[in-house]
CSV table of C-alpha atoms in Angstrom, one decimal:
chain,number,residue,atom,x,y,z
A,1,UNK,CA,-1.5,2.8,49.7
A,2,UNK,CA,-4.4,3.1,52.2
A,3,UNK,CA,-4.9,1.9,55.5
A,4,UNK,CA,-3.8,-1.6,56.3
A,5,UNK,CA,-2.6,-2.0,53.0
A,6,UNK,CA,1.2,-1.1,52.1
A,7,UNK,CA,3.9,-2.4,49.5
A,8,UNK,CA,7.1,-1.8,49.6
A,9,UNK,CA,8.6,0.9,47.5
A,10,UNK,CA,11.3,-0.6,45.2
A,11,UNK,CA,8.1,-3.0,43.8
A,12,UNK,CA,5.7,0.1,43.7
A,13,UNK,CA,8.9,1.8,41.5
A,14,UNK,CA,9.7,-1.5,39.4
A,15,UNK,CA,5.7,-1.6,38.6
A,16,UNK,CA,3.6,-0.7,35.5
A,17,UNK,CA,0.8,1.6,35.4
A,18,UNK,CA,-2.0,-1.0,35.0
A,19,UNK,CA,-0.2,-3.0,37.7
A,20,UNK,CA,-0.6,-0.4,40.3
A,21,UNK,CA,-3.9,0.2,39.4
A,22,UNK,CA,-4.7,-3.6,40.0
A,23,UNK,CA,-3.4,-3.0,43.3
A,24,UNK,CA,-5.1,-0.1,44.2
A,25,UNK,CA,-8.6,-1.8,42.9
A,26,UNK,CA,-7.3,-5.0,45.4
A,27,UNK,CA,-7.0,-2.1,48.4
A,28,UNK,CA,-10.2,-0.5,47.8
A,29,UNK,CA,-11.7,-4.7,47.0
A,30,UNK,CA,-10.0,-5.5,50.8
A,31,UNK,CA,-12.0,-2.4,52.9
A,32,UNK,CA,-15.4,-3.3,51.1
A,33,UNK,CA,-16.1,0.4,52.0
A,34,UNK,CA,-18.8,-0.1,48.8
A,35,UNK,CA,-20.5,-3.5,49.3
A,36,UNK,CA,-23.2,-2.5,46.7
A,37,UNK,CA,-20.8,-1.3,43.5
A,38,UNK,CA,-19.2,-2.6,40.8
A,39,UNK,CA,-15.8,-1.8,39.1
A,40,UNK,CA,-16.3,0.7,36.2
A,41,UNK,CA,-14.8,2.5,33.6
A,42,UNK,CA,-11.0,2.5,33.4
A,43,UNK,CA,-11.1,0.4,36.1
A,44,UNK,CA,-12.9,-2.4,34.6
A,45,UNK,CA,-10.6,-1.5,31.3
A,46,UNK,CA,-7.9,-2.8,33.5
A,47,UNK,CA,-9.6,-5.6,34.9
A,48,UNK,CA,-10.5,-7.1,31.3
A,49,UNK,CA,-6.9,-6.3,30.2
A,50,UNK,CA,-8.1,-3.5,27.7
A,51,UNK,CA,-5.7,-1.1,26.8
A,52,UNK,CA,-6.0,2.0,29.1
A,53,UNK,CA,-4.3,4.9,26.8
A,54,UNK,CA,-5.1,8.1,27.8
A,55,UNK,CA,-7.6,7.3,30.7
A,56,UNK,CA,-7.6,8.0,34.3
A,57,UNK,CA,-5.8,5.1,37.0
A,58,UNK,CA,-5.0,7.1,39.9
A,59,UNK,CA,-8.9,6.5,40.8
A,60,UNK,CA,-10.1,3.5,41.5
A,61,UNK,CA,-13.8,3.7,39.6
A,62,UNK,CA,-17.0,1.7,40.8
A,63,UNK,CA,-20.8,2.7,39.5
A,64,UNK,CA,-23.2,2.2,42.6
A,65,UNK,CA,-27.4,2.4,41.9
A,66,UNK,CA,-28.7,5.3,40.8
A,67,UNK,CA,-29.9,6.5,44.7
A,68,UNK,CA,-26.5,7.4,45.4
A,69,UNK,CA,-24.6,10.2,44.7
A,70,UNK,CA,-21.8,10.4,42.5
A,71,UNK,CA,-18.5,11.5,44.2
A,72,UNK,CA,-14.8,11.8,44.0
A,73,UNK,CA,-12.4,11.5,46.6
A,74,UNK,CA,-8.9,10.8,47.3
A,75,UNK,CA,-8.6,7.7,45.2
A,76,UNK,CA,-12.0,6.6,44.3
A,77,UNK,CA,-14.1,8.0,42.3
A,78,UNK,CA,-17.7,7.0,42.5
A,79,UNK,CA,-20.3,6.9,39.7
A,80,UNK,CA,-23.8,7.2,40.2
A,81,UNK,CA,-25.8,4.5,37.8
A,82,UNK,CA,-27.1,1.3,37.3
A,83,UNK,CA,-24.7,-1.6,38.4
A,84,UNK,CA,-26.3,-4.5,35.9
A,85,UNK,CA,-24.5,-5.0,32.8
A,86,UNK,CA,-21.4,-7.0,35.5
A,87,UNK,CA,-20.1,-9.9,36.2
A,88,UNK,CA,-16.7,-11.8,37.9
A,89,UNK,CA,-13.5,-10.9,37.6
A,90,UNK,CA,-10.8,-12.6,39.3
A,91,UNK,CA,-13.7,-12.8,41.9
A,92,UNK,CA,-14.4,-9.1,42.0
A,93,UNK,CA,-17.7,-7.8,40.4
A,94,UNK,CA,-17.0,-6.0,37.0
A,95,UNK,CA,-18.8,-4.0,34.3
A,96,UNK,CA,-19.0,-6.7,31.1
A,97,UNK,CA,-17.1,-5.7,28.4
A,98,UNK,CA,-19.4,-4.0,26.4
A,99,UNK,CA,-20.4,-1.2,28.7
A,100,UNK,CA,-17.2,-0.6,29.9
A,101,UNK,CA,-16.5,0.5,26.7
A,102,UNK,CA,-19.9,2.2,26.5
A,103,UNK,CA,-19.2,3.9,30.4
A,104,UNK,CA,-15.8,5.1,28.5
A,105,UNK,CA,-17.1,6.4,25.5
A,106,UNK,CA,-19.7,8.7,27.0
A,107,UNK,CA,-17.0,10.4,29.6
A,108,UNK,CA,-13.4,10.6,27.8
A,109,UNK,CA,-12.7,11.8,24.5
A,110,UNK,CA,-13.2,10.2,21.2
A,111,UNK,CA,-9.8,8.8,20.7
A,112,UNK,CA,-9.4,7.6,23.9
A,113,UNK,CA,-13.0,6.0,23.0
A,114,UNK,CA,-11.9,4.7,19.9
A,115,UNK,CA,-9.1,2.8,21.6
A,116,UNK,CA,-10.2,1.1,23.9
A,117,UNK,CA,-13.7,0.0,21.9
A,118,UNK,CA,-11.5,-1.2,18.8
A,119,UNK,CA,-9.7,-3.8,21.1
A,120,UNK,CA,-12.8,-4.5,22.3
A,121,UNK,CA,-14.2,-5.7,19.8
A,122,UNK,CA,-10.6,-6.9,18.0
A,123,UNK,CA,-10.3,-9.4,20.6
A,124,UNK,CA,-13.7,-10.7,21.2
A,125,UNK,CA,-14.4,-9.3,24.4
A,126,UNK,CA,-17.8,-7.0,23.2
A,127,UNK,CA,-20.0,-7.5,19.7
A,128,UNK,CA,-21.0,-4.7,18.0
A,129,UNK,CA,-24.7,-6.4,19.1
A,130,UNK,CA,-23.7,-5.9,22.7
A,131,UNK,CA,-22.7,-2.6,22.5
A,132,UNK,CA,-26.0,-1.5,20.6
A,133,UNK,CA,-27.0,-3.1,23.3
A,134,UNK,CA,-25.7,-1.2,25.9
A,135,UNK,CA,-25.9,2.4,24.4
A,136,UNK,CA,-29.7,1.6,24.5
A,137,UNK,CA,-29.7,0.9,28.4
A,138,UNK,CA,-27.7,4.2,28.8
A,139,UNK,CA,-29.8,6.1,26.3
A,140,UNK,CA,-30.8,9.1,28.9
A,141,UNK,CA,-27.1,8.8,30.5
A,142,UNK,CA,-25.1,12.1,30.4
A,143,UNK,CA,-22.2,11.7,27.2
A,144,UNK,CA,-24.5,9.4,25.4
A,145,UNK,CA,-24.4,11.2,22.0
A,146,UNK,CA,-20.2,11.2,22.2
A,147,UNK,CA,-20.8,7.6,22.6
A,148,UNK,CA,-22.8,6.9,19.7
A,149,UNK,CA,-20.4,8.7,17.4
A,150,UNK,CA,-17.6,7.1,19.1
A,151,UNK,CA,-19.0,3.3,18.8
A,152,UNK,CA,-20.2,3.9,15.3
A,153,UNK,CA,-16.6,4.9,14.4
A,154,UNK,CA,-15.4,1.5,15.7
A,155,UNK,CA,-13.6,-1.2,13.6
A,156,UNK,CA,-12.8,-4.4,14.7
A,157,UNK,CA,-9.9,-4.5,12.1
A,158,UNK,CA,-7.6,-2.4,14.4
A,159,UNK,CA,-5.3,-4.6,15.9
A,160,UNK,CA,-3.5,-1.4,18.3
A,161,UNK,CA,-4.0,1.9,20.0
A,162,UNK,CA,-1.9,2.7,17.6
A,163,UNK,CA,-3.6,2.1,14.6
A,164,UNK,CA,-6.8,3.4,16.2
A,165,UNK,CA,-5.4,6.5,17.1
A,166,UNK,CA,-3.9,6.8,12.9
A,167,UNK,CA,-7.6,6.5,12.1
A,168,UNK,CA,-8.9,9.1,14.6
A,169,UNK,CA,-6.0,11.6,13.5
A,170,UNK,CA,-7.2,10.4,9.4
A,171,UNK,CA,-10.6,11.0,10.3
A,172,UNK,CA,-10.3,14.3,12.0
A,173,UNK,CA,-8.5,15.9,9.3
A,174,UNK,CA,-10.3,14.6,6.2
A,175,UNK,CA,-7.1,12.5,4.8
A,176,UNK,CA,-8.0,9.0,3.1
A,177,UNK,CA,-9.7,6.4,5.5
A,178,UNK,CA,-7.1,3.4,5.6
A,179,UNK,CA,-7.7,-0.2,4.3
A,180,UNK,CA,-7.1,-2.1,7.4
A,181,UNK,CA,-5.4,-5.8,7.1
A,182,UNK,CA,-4.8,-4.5,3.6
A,183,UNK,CA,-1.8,-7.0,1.8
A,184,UNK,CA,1.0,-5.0,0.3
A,185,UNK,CA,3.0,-7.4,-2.5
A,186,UNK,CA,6.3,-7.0,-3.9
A,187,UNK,CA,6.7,-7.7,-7.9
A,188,UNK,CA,6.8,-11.7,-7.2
A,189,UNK,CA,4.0,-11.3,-5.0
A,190,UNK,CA,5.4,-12.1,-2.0
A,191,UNK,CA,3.6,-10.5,0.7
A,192,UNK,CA,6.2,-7.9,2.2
A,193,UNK,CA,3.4,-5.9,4.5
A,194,UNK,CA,0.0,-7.0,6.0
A,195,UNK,CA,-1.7,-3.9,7.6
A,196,UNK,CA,-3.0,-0.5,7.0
A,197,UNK,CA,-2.2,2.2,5.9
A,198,UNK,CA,-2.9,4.0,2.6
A,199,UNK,CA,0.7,5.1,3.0
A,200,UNK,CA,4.4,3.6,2.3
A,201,UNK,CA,4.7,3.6,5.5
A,202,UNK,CA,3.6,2.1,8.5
A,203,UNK,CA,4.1,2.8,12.2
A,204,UNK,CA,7.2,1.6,13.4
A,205,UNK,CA,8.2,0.3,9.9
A,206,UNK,CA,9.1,1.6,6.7
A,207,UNK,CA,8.9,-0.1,3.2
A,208,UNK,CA,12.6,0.8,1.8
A,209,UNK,CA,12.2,0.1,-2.0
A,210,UNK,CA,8.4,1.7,-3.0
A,211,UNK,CA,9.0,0.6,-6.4
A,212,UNK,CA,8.5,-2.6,-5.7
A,213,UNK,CA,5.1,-2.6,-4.0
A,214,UNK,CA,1.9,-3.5,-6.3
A,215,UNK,CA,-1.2,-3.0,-4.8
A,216,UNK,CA,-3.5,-5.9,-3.6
């Protein structure tokens, strides 16, 4: 992996994404070649257990104070910022929550944005308070306007990429916003379908007989 630090390749093969990543961040953690920085962006995504569709994990990412330089090199890649807004992680210092998501949203696109702030928020990590927060500290940061449009796009009601990246798609092409968490009933009101989804369908699962769906 780097210097000093080596796993063998049938576990490398046999591991997720995320999982090498969390390796990778424990290779960088073990040659403290950046005493001063925190874990950042997708990073910290992994770190918090956020879902990570879409962004980069072949860098490990670390924000150090603003009087260094940003820089990329073969598997780190260094922001330049302020390195408040962190705390612990399994020991290692970590960007909260909150402006991960913020970090995100104002360098990746809106649906990768979207995705990761909806879990966010879906499982308690960030409040909506939090993040207002944050976008205020960053408010002369490059990407700051992308991350206003993105955070105010959030819903907390979004329970996967999935359905995050079905209201992106909605949104983008002017089609009906879904009610999320909606109840679908069939005609003795048994509740056959709990989710979103304007539609008589939903991902990964179809509803067979449409005639018997009442709204509510």
């Amino acid at each position: 992996m780097r210097r000093d630090c080596y796993v063998r390749s049938r576990e490398w093969a046999a591991m997720s994404t995320e999982q090498r990543h969390l390796l990778r961040v424990a290779a960088v953690s073990a040659a403290r070649r950046h005493g001063d920085a925190v874990l950042s962006h997708s990073s910290a995504a992994v770190m918090h257990g956020l879902p990570t569709w879409g962004l980069d994990q072949k860098r490990v990412h670390v924000t150090r104070g603003h009087r260094s330089a940003g820089r990329v090199t073969g598997d780190m890649h260094v922001h330049s910022g302020s390195a408040s807004g962190s705390g612990l992680v399994a020991g290692l210092p970590v960007t909260t929550p909150a402006r991960t998501v913020v970090d995100i949203a104002r360098t990746v696109p809106f649906e990768q944005a979207v995705v990761i702030g909806d879990a966010a928020l879906q499982r308690g990590l960030a409040t909506r308070d939090q993040l207002s927060s944050e976008l205020d500290e960053a408010r002369h940061c490059t990407g700051i306007r992308e991350a206003e449009k993105a955070i105010a796009f959030l819903d907390e009601r979004s329970e996967s990429p999935g359905e995050s990246r079905s209201r992106v798609f909605m949104h983008r092409y002017g089609l009906q916003m879904p009610c999320l968490q909606a109840s679908i009933r069939d005609k003795r009101g048994k509740v056959i379908c709990a989710r979103g989804l304007p539609l008589s369908v939903r991902r990964g699962r179809r509803v067979r007989w449409a005639h018997e769906v009442q709204p509510g």
